[in-house]
Amino acid sequence: NEVQAAAETTDGFHLVIEALKLNGIDTIYALPGIPITDFLRMAQAEGMKVISFRHEQHAGNAAAAHGFLTGKPGICFTVSAPGFLNGLTALANANTNCFPMILVSGSSEREIVDLQQGDYEEMDQLAIAKPLCKAAFRVLHAEDIGVGIARAIRSAVSGRPGGVYLDLPAKLFAQTLPKDVGRKSLIEVVDPAPKQIPAPDAVSRAIDLLKSAKKPLVILGKGAAYARADAEIRKFIETTGVPYLPMSMAKGLLPDTHPQCASAARSYVLAEADVVMLVGARLNWLLSHAKGKTWGAASSKETSKAKFIQVDISPTEADSNVATAAPVIGDIGSCICAMNAAIGSSWQKPPSDWTGAIADRKDKNLSKMAENMAKDTNPMTFQTALSVIKDKIKERPDAILVNEGANTLDFCRSIVDMYEPRKRIDVGTWGIMGIGMGYSVAAAVATGKPVIAVCGDSAFGFSGMEVETVCRYNLPVCVVVFNNNGIYKGTDTNPRGTEVAPTVFVKDAKYELMMQAFGGVGVRAASRAELRAAIDEAVSSGKPTLINAIIDETAGTESGRITSLNPAMARKK
Ligand SMILES: Cc1ncc(Cn2c(C)c(CCOP(=O)(O)OP(=O)(O)O)sc2=O)c(N)n1
Ligand SMILES: Nc1ncnc2c1ncn2[C@@H]1O[C@H](COP(=O)(O)OP(=O)(O)O)[C@@H](O)[C@H]1O
Ligand SMILES: [Mg+2]
């Protein structure tokens, strides 16, 4: 009586689905193929949202962005070996950014891999993934699926969030279990990201140090945005009156137009501050490792004279680059809440000569920037085009801005103000190109909000095929390709006169036709007015749109703000 037996049993496919649903996960980003195609069909049949991509790197990037935007681990499913490898870049990038994401890949059978007998897509995936992620697990028996999924979820979101790899050999999916045994094997993860309360003496040490400062500065990092402690952070900044610098993905925690925002005086405050409080921000290359001229030091090897407070969930982040005078270890919500409680009524706001000097520099820099943006040039400069994006985000602060490129990234970060938390997602700690479409799909799927993706033409090229994915799910994504005909600019030439220079593209490339090819709206915009009209139409229609924004090909700088990292430049120093 097979029918009855089948009714009484479950299988690996359904146990994975049930384990994910039991833990509140309703979305899977994937690319089908052996051994996961049937799994994806079943997941969809069981009511899960399954978003299928054209390359696994973008499915993985979508899962990572989903994790950052929701605080739940983003899930990416790939086939074995080549599919797994394509997903690895996204897994490693998620781990670098501290985004919670789980890469789940089908894999070959252990007994064949271990004997290297040449299985279909044979690879020791678990061993390869381990060094690139926070945790990695393999499940061999159906009764362990519940534990495997639970451990992957807890590893991804607890402590410092990160990327996790889960290896599911093909045979696992077809294994069967009695239904009740299967159900009992599943685990609903309790409190997956437990609060970690800071030690009271750590809090008072930090508050005392901040109180002693003549030129205090707070730096908010993407960890502060991820922590979802928005009200506590705003209260701390406004109660202490301390100027703050938001790193790119922390923009919008307080509106960039906030009087205490020091972004427009970044070089002044980094060079002058005497106490710097890092909140969910690492003193890595993005902050010049707290060394050199950026920090007012005489030489590139000399460290800043400032004293550092580090608010972070990772205890080993302290002292990573320079001495940490006051480590405050815990989740940012608990840390800032405790610091708010410790401020006390006798708090003195920072000296007005400090805040006044910052205000003067801000005004000067902002008016110079406004001048550049007001110019109506044809073709557009980065500033002209970005003034349109700036106005749009001001009108629609709920829209999510995705940003990648070099000049397209650097100018956008400083020109386009953000007003709400977690509304800007970009190339992150690695400065990786190619996040554009994956992040845009996840932003639209996870939030339902309009997405504006401002991508350099080179950066767009890494994930451009996914405009078909955007069209297939009819997502409210407006891609604005900053077309300056090349990487950094479009004017390089090959002195030998044979092939074109390695950094230039086809002249006057018609990117807009790519979106039209799949039923979306494609528009060419060569002026501010044309760009404004196109983006207004895109955001109000909610239709998949690609705007090919023609940018002056001479306007860019090699590698944008980080040109000094080029070896040849370093030799000239
Ligand atoms: C995966 C990957 N490959 C290559 C690079 C190197 N790179 C590359 C290739 C960039 C593209 C810059 O060109 P763009 O057209 O995207 O932007 P602009 O022309 O506006 O500067 S920015 C940058 O750092 C990278 N960061 N990441
Ligand atoms: N919930 C959290 N509570 C405390 N720290 C967190 C939390 N989430 C992430 N972090 C920390 O935030 C930091 C993020 O730093 P980083 O990625 O360098 O930010 P940015 O690039 O914006 O400066 C990491 O050190 C990470 O440990
Ligand atoms: Mg370019």
PDB file of C-alpha atoms in Angstrom, residues 43-291:
ATOM      1  CA  ALA A  43       9.523  25.343  -2.808  1.00  0.00           C
ATOM      2  CA  GLN A  44       7.430  27.476  -5.148  1.00  0.00           C
ATOM      3  CA  ALA A  45       4.553  24.973  -4.899  1.00  0.00           C
ATOM      4  CA  GLU A  46       4.766  25.274  -1.108  1.00  0.00           C
ATOM      5  CA  GLY A  47       4.301  29.059  -1.370  1.00  0.00           C
ATOM      6  CA  MET A  48       7.909  30.261  -1.139  1.00  0.00           C
ATOM      7  CA  LYS A  49       9.048  33.147  -3.338  1.00  0.00           C
ATOM      8  CA  VAL A  50      11.686  31.676  -5.683  1.00  0.00           C
ATOM      9  CA  ILE A  51      13.618  34.298  -7.679  1.00  0.00           C
ATOM     10  CA  SER A  52      15.656  32.724 -10.460  1.00  0.00           C
ATOM     11  CA  PHE A  53      18.697  34.475 -11.928  1.00  0.00           C
ATOM     12  CA  ARG A  54      20.943  34.213 -15.019  1.00  0.00           C
ATOM     13  CA  HIS A  55      24.230  33.898 -13.071  1.00  0.00           C
ATOM     14  CA  GLU A  56      24.704  32.591  -9.524  1.00  0.00           C
ATOM     15  CA  GLN A  57      26.858  35.537  -8.419  1.00  0.00           C
ATOM     16  CA  HIS A  58      23.865  37.833  -8.745  1.00  0.00           C
ATOM     17  CA  ALA A  59      21.546  35.393  -6.975  1.00  0.00           C
ATOM     18  CA  GLY A  60      24.090  35.361  -4.153  1.00  0.00           C
ATOM     19  CA  ASN A  61      24.398  39.151  -4.113  1.00  0.00           C
ATOM     20  CA  ALA A  62      20.608  39.356  -3.913  1.00  0.00           C
ATOM     21  CA  ALA A  63      20.608  37.010  -0.914  1.00  0.00           C
ATOM     22  CA  ALA A  64      23.275  39.140   0.790  1.00  0.00           C
ATOM     23  CA  ALA A  65      21.371  42.392   0.216  1.00  0.00           C
ATOM     24  CA  HIS A  66      18.182  40.681   1.432  1.00  0.00           C
ATOM     25  CA  GLY A  67      20.043  39.806   4.639  1.00  0.00           C
ATOM     26  CA  PHE A  68      21.265  43.362   5.191  1.00  0.00           C
ATOM     27  CA  LEU A  69      17.854  44.876   4.453  1.00  0.00           C
ATOM     28  CA  THR A  70      15.758  42.463   6.570  1.00  0.00           C
ATOM     29  CA  GLY A  71      18.103  41.220   9.328  1.00  0.00           C
ATOM     30  CA  LYS A  72      17.087  37.652   8.352  1.00  0.00           C
ATOM     31  CA  PRO A  73      19.606  35.488   6.480  1.00  0.00           C
ATOM     32  CA  GLY A  74      19.253  35.800   2.700  1.00  0.00           C
ATOM     33  CA  ILE A  75      19.127  32.358   1.033  1.00  0.00           C
ATOM     34  CA  CYS A  76      20.848  31.464  -2.232  1.00  0.00           C
ATOM     35  CA  PHE A  77      20.591  28.018  -3.854  1.00  0.00           C
ATOM     36  CA  THR A  78      23.016  26.880  -6.566  1.00  0.00           C
ATOM     37  CA  VAL A  79      23.942  23.712  -8.398  1.00  0.00           C
ATOM     38  CA  SER A  80      27.228  21.965  -7.570  1.00  0.00           C
ATOM     39  CA  ALA A  81      30.802  22.874  -8.597  1.00  0.00           C
ATOM     40  CA  PRO A  82      30.567  25.657 -11.255  1.00  0.00           C
ATOM     41  CA  GLY A  83      27.305  26.987  -9.804  1.00  0.00           C
ATOM     42  CA  PHE A  84      28.738  26.795  -6.289  1.00  0.00           C
ATOM     43  CA  LEU A  85      31.923  28.584  -7.424  1.00  0.00           C
ATOM     44  CA  ASN A  86      29.887  31.361  -9.086  1.00  0.00           C
ATOM     45  CA  GLY A  87      28.046  31.823  -5.775  1.00  0.00           C
ATOM     46  CA  LEU A  88      31.263  31.905  -3.739  1.00  0.00           C
ATOM     47  CA  THR A  89      32.176  35.465  -4.749  1.00  0.00           C
ATOM     48  CA  ALA A  90      28.852  36.644  -3.347  1.00  0.00           C
ATOM     49  CA  LEU A  91      29.310  34.533  -0.200  1.00  0.00           C
ATOM     50  CA  ALA A  92      32.790  35.923   0.445  1.00  0.00           C
ATOM     51  CA  ASN A  93      31.587  39.475  -0.282  1.00  0.00           C
ATOM     52  CA  ALA A  94      28.653  39.036   2.130  1.00  0.00           C
ATOM     53  CA  ASN A  95      31.073  37.814   4.777  1.00  0.00           C
ATOM     54  CA  THR A  96      33.367  40.797   4.201  1.00  0.00           C
ATOM     55  CA  ASN A  97      30.410  43.173   4.578  1.00  0.00           C
ATOM     56  CA  CYS A  98      29.035  41.314   7.639  1.00  0.00           C
ATOM     57  CA  PHE A  99      25.775  40.651   5.766  1.00  0.00           C
ATOM     58  CA  PRO A 100      23.856  37.521   6.896  1.00  0.00           C
ATOM     59  CA  MET A 101      23.537  35.139   3.973  1.00  0.00           C
ATOM     60  CA  ILE A 102      23.430  31.357   3.482  1.00  0.00           C
ATOM     61  CA  LEU A 103      24.760  29.819   0.250  1.00  0.00           C
ATOM     62  CA  VAL A 104      23.164  26.384  -0.155  1.00  0.00           C
ATOM     63  CA  SER A 105      24.696  24.270  -2.916  1.00  0.00           C
ATOM     64  CA  GLY A 106      23.893  20.810  -4.165  1.00  0.00           C
ATOM     65  CA  SER A 107      27.021  18.673  -4.155  1.00  0.00           C
ATOM     66  CA  SER A 108      28.459  15.351  -5.209  1.00  0.00           C
ATOM     67  CA  GLU A 109      28.325  12.254  -2.989  1.00  0.00           C
ATOM     68  CA  ARG A 110      31.053  12.083  -0.362  1.00  0.00           C
ATOM     69  CA  GLU A 111      32.104   8.544  -1.194  1.00  0.00           C
ATOM     70  CA  ILE A 112      32.777   9.476  -4.832  1.00  0.00           C
ATOM     71  CA  VAL A 113      34.420  12.847  -4.072  1.00  0.00           C
ATOM     72  CA  ASP A 114      36.682  11.326  -1.413  1.00  0.00           C
ATOM     73  CA  LEU A 115      37.817   8.639  -3.853  1.00  0.00           C
ATOM     74  CA  GLN A 116      38.034  11.253  -6.639  1.00  0.00           C
ATOM     75  CA  GLN A 117      36.152   8.962  -8.980  1.00  0.00           C
ATOM     76  CA  GLY A 118      34.972  11.764 -11.257  1.00  0.00           C
ATOM     77  CA  ASP A 119      31.343  12.394 -10.262  1.00  0.00           C
ATOM     78  CA  TYR A 120      29.155  14.787 -12.260  1.00  0.00           C
ATOM     79  CA  GLU A 121      30.379  18.281 -11.237  1.00  0.00           C
ATOM     80  CA  GLU A 122      32.675  16.696  -8.635  1.00  0.00           C
ATOM     81  CA  MET A 123      34.251  19.120  -6.131  1.00  0.00           C
ATOM     82  CA  ASP A 124      35.026  19.160  -2.416  1.00  0.00           C
ATOM     83  CA  GLN A 125      32.836  22.224  -1.970  1.00  0.00           C
ATOM     84  CA  LEU A 126      32.766  22.285   1.837  1.00  0.00           C
ATOM     85  CA  ALA A 127      36.563  22.424   2.051  1.00  0.00           C
ATOM     86  CA  ILE A 128      36.719  25.168  -0.580  1.00  0.00           C
ATOM     87  CA  ALA A 129      34.014  27.297   1.047  1.00  0.00           C
ATOM     88  CA  LYS A 130      35.320  27.106   4.637  1.00  0.00           C
ATOM     89  CA  PRO A 131      38.108  29.725   4.445  1.00  0.00           C
ATOM     90  CA  LEU A 132      35.817  32.221   2.675  1.00  0.00           C
ATOM     91  CA  CYS A 133      32.897  32.300   5.096  1.00  0.00           C
ATOM     92  CA  LYS A 134      31.944  32.551   8.755  1.00  0.00           C
ATOM     93  CA  ALA A 135      30.748  28.916   9.074  1.00  0.00           C
ATOM     94  CA  ALA A 136      30.222  25.934   6.787  1.00  0.00           C
ATOM     95  CA  PHE A 137      28.238  22.720   7.334  1.00  0.00           C
ATOM     96  CA  ARG A 138      27.323  19.594   5.373  1.00  0.00           C
ATOM     97  CA  VAL A 139      24.214  17.452   5.926  1.00  0.00           C
ATOM     98  CA  LEU A 140      24.350  13.764   4.930  1.00  0.00           C
ATOM     99  CA  HIS A 141      21.160  12.380   6.510  1.00  0.00           C
ATOM    100  CA  ALA A 142      17.592  13.689   6.186  1.00  0.00           C
ATOM    101  CA  GLU A 143      17.084  13.559   9.962  1.00  0.00           C
ATOM    102  CA  ASP A 144      19.886  16.158  10.300  1.00  0.00           C
ATOM    103  CA  ILE A 145      18.367  18.729   7.945  1.00  0.00           C
ATOM    104  CA  GLY A 146      16.666  20.506  10.849  1.00  0.00           C
ATOM    105  CA  VAL A 147      19.954  20.891  12.731  1.00  0.00           C
ATOM    106  CA  GLY A 148      21.834  21.913   9.582  1.00  0.00           C
ATOM    107  CA  ILE A 149      19.421  24.701   8.687  1.00  0.00           C
ATOM    108  CA  ALA A 150      19.214  25.870  12.326  1.00  0.00           C
ATOM    109  CA  ARG A 151      22.994  26.056  12.686  1.00  0.00           C
ATOM    110  CA  ALA A 152      23.315  27.900   9.378  1.00  0.00           C
ATOM    111  CA  ILE A 153      20.710  30.482  10.419  1.00  0.00           C
ATOM    112  CA  ARG A 154      22.198  31.044  13.864  1.00  0.00           C
ATOM    113  CA  SER A 155      25.736  31.291  12.455  1.00  0.00           C
ATOM    114  CA  ALA A 156      24.642  33.844   9.833  1.00  0.00           C
ATOM    115  CA  VAL A 157      22.880  36.300  12.166  1.00  0.00           C
ATOM    116  CA  SER A 158      24.386  35.875  15.663  1.00  0.00           C
ATOM    117  CA  GLY A 159      27.387  37.934  16.787  1.00  0.00           C
ATOM    118  CA  ARG A 160      29.084  39.569  13.805  1.00  0.00           C
ATOM    119  CA  PRO A 161      26.700  38.653  10.940  1.00  0.00           C
ATOM    120  CA  GLY A 162      28.251  36.894   7.974  1.00  0.00           C
ATOM    121  CA  GLY A 163      28.143  34.433   5.115  1.00  0.00           C
ATOM    122  CA  VAL A 164      27.493  30.738   5.790  1.00  0.00           C
ATOM    123  CA  TYR A 165      27.836  27.755   3.449  1.00  0.00           C
ATOM    124  CA  LEU A 166      25.492  24.730   3.636  1.00  0.00           C
ATOM    125  CA  ASP A 167      26.431  21.685   1.556  1.00  0.00           C
ATOM    126  CA  LEU A 168      23.574  19.356   0.534  1.00  0.00           C
ATOM    127  CA  PRO A 169      24.713  16.239  -1.419  1.00  0.00           C
ATOM    128  CA  ALA A 170      22.260  15.323  -4.196  1.00  0.00           C
ATOM    129  CA  LYS A 171      21.169  12.026  -2.576  1.00  0.00           C
ATOM    130  CA  LEU A 172      19.975  13.837   0.559  1.00  0.00           C
ATOM    131  CA  PHE A 173      16.963  15.340  -1.186  1.00  0.00           C
ATOM    132  CA  ALA A 174      15.424  11.973  -2.095  1.00  0.00           C
ATOM    133  CA  GLN A 175      15.923  10.361   1.334  1.00  0.00           C
ATOM    134  CA  THR A 176      12.603   9.676   3.099  1.00  0.00           C
ATOM    135  CA  LEU A 177      11.518   9.724   6.735  1.00  0.00           C
ATOM    136  CA  PRO A 178       8.220   9.005   8.493  1.00  0.00           C
ATOM    137  CA  LYS A 179       6.388  12.351   8.563  1.00  0.00           C
ATOM    138  CA  ASP A 180       6.211  12.640  12.343  1.00  0.00           C
ATOM    139  CA  VAL A 181       9.921  11.779  12.718  1.00  0.00           C
ATOM    140  CA  GLY A 182      10.717  14.427  10.118  1.00  0.00           C
ATOM    141  CA  ARG A 183       8.627  17.050  11.830  1.00  0.00           C
ATOM    142  CA  LYS A 184      10.245  16.367  15.212  1.00  0.00           C
ATOM    143  CA  SER A 185      13.727  16.703  13.648  1.00  0.00           C
ATOM    144  CA  LEU A 186      13.134  20.338  12.654  1.00  0.00           C
ATOM    145  CA  ILE A 187      14.360  23.199  14.886  1.00  0.00           C
ATOM    146  CA  GLU A 188      12.810  26.608  15.209  1.00  0.00           C
ATOM    147  CA  VAL A 189      15.792  28.793  16.153  1.00  0.00           C
ATOM    148  CA  VAL A 190      15.073  30.683  19.385  1.00  0.00           C
ATOM    149  CA  ASP A 191      16.551  34.206  19.594  1.00  0.00           C
ATOM    150  CA  PRO A 192      18.964  33.721  16.639  1.00  0.00           C
ATOM    151  CA  ALA A 193      20.772  37.055  17.209  1.00  0.00           C
ATOM    152  CA  PRO A 194      20.890  37.409  21.003  1.00  0.00           C
ATOM    153  CA  LYS A 195      21.492  40.869  22.475  1.00  0.00           C
ATOM    154  CA  GLN A 196      24.994  41.213  23.831  1.00  0.00           C
ATOM    155  CA  ILE A 197      25.017  43.714  26.678  1.00  0.00           C
ATOM    156  CA  PRO A 198      28.195  45.786  27.111  1.00  0.00           C
ATOM    157  CA  ALA A 199      30.045  45.740  30.414  1.00  0.00           C
ATOM    158  CA  PRO A 200      29.081  48.761  32.585  1.00  0.00           C
ATOM    159  CA  ASP A 201      32.742  49.724  33.138  1.00  0.00           C
ATOM    160  CA  ALA A 202      33.311  49.693  29.364  1.00  0.00           C
ATOM    161  CA  VAL A 203      30.370  52.078  28.958  1.00  0.00           C
ATOM    162  CA  SER A 204      31.572  54.497  31.644  1.00  0.00           C
ATOM    163  CA  ARG A 205      35.153  54.417  30.301  1.00  0.00           C
ATOM    164  CA  ALA A 206      33.817  55.385  26.862  1.00  0.00           C
ATOM    165  CA  ILE A 207      31.496  58.105  28.165  1.00  0.00           C
ATOM    166  CA  ASP A 208      34.288  59.612  30.301  1.00  0.00           C
ATOM    167  CA  LEU A 209      36.634  59.674  27.300  1.00  0.00           C
ATOM    168  CA  LEU A 210      33.994  61.283  25.056  1.00  0.00           C
ATOM    169  CA  LYS A 211      33.225  63.829  27.802  1.00  0.00           C
ATOM    170  CA  SER A 212      36.904  64.795  27.973  1.00  0.00           C
ATOM    171  CA  ALA A 213      37.098  65.547  24.237  1.00  0.00           C
ATOM    172  CA  LYS A 214      37.548  69.056  22.848  1.00  0.00           C
ATOM    173  CA  LYS A 215      36.946  67.828  19.268  1.00  0.00           C
ATOM    174  CA  PRO A 216      34.774  64.674  19.472  1.00  0.00           C
ATOM    175  CA  LEU A 217      33.578  62.823  16.366  1.00  0.00           C
ATOM    176  CA  VAL A 218      31.267  59.829  15.901  1.00  0.00           C
ATOM    177  CA  ILE A 219      31.714  57.630  12.805  1.00  0.00           C
ATOM    178  CA  LEU A 220      28.640  55.528  11.943  1.00  0.00           C
ATOM    179  CA  GLY A 221      29.319  52.413   9.857  1.00  0.00           C
ATOM    180  CA  LYS A 222      27.088  49.934   8.008  1.00  0.00           C
ATOM    181  CA  GLY A 223      27.010  47.857  11.187  1.00  0.00           C
ATOM    182  CA  ALA A 224      25.111  50.733  12.805  1.00  0.00           C
ATOM    183  CA  ALA A 225      22.657  50.720   9.912  1.00  0.00           C
ATOM    184  CA  TYR A 226      22.290  46.933  10.074  1.00  0.00           C
ATOM    185  CA  ALA A 227      21.708  46.975  13.861  1.00  0.00           C
ATOM    186  CA  ARG A 228      18.302  48.660  13.468  1.00  0.00           C
ATOM    187  CA  ALA A 229      18.883  50.817  16.552  1.00  0.00           C
ATOM    188  CA  ASP A 230      17.878  53.943  14.643  1.00  0.00           C
ATOM    189  CA  ALA A 231      16.085  55.797  17.467  1.00  0.00           C
ATOM    190  CA  GLU A 232      18.806  55.068  20.045  1.00  0.00           C
ATOM    191  CA  ILE A 233      21.524  56.250  17.657  1.00  0.00           C
ATOM    192  CA  ARG A 234      19.661  59.436  16.751  1.00  0.00           C
ATOM    193  CA  LYS A 235      19.029  60.130  20.459  1.00  0.00           C
ATOM    194  CA  PHE A 236      22.728  59.658  21.281  1.00  0.00           C
ATOM    195  CA  ILE A 237      23.913  61.973  18.496  1.00  0.00           C
ATOM    196  CA  GLU A 238      21.399  64.711  19.294  1.00  0.00           C
ATOM    197  CA  THR A 239      21.759  64.489  23.097  1.00  0.00           C
ATOM    198  CA  THR A 240      25.556  64.667  22.985  1.00  0.00           C
ATOM    199  CA  GLY A 241      25.621  67.211  20.149  1.00  0.00           C
ATOM    200  CA  VAL A 242      28.715  65.422  18.797  1.00  0.00           C
ATOM    201  CA  PRO A 243      29.320  65.832  15.029  1.00  0.00           C
ATOM    202  CA  TYR A 244      29.071  62.547  13.107  1.00  0.00           C
ATOM    203  CA  LEU A 245      30.383  61.096   9.873  1.00  0.00           C
ATOM    204  CA  PRO A 246      28.220  58.419   8.185  1.00  0.00           C
ATOM    205  CA  MET A 247      30.091  55.817   6.106  1.00  0.00           C
ATOM    206  CA  SER A 248      28.368  55.206   2.772  1.00  0.00           C
ATOM    207  CA  MET A 249      25.834  52.594   3.902  1.00  0.00           C
ATOM    208  CA  ALA A 250      25.163  54.359   7.199  1.00  0.00           C
ATOM    209  CA  LYS A 251      23.938  57.450   5.333  1.00  0.00           C
ATOM    210  CA  GLY A 252      20.336  58.126   6.228  1.00  0.00           C
ATOM    211  CA  LEU A 253      20.559  56.825   9.813  1.00  0.00           C
ATOM    212  CA  LEU A 254      20.104  60.531  10.444  1.00  0.00           C
ATOM    213  CA  PRO A 255      19.234  62.652   7.375  1.00  0.00           C
ATOM    214  CA  ASP A 256      22.417  63.744   5.556  1.00  0.00           C
ATOM    215  CA  THR A 257      21.051  67.284   5.842  1.00  0.00           C
ATOM    216  CA  HIS A 258      21.246  67.030   9.670  1.00  0.00           C
ATOM    217  CA  PRO A 259      23.145  70.003  11.225  1.00  0.00           C
ATOM    218  CA  GLN A 260      25.541  67.598  13.005  1.00  0.00           C
ATOM    219  CA  CYS A 261      26.377  65.685   9.819  1.00  0.00           C
ATOM    220  CA  ALA A 262      30.046  66.398   9.028  1.00  0.00           C
ATOM    221  CA  SER A 263      30.248  64.587   5.654  1.00  0.00           C
ATOM    222  CA  ALA A 264      30.889  67.829   3.749  1.00  0.00           C
ATOM    223  CA  ALA A 265      33.806  68.546   6.110  1.00  0.00           C
ATOM    224  CA  ARG A 266      35.138  64.950   6.159  1.00  0.00           C
ATOM    225  CA  SER A 267      38.822  65.726   5.654  1.00  0.00           C
ATOM    226  CA  TYR A 268      38.745  68.459   8.312  1.00  0.00           C
ATOM    227  CA  VAL A 269      37.095  66.372  11.041  1.00  0.00           C
ATOM    228  CA  LEU A 270      39.252  63.271  10.445  1.00  0.00           C
ATOM    229  CA  ALA A 271      42.432  65.355  10.639  1.00  0.00           C
ATOM    230  CA  GLU A 272      41.352  67.363  13.685  1.00  0.00           C
ATOM    231  CA  ALA A 273      39.216  65.106  15.931  1.00  0.00           C
ATOM    232  CA  ASP A 274      40.798  64.228  19.301  1.00  0.00           C
ATOM    233  CA  VAL A 275      38.307  61.504  20.307  1.00  0.00           C
ATOM    234  CA  VAL A 276      36.690  59.326  17.631  1.00  0.00           C
ATOM    235  CA  MET A 277      33.827  56.967  18.482  1.00  0.00           C
ATOM    236  CA  LEU A 278      33.404  54.205  15.875  1.00  0.00           C
ATOM    237  CA  VAL A 279      29.904  52.688  15.843  1.00  0.00           C
ATOM    238  CA  GLY A 280      29.707  49.587  13.645  1.00  0.00           C
ATOM    239  CA  ALA A 281      32.597  50.852  11.510  1.00  0.00           C
ATOM    240  CA  ARG A 282      36.035  49.323  11.026  1.00  0.00           C
ATOM    241  CA  LEU A 283      39.253  51.355  10.826  1.00  0.00           C
ATOM    242  CA  ASN A 284      40.136  49.567   7.570  1.00  0.00           C
ATOM    243  CA  TRP A 285      41.287  50.950   4.213  1.00  0.00           C
ATOM    244  CA  LEU A 286      38.099  53.002   3.895  1.00  0.00           C
ATOM    245  CA  LEU A 287      39.337  55.039   6.874  1.00  0.00           C
ATOM    246  CA  SER A 288      43.017  54.838   5.839  1.00  0.00           C
ATOM    247  CA  HIS A 289      43.716  52.527   8.795  1.00  0.00           C
ATOM    248  CA  ALA A 290      43.700  55.652  11.028  1.00  0.00           C
ATOM    249  CA  LYS A 291      47.089  56.582   9.594  1.00  0.00           C
TER     250      LYS A 291
END
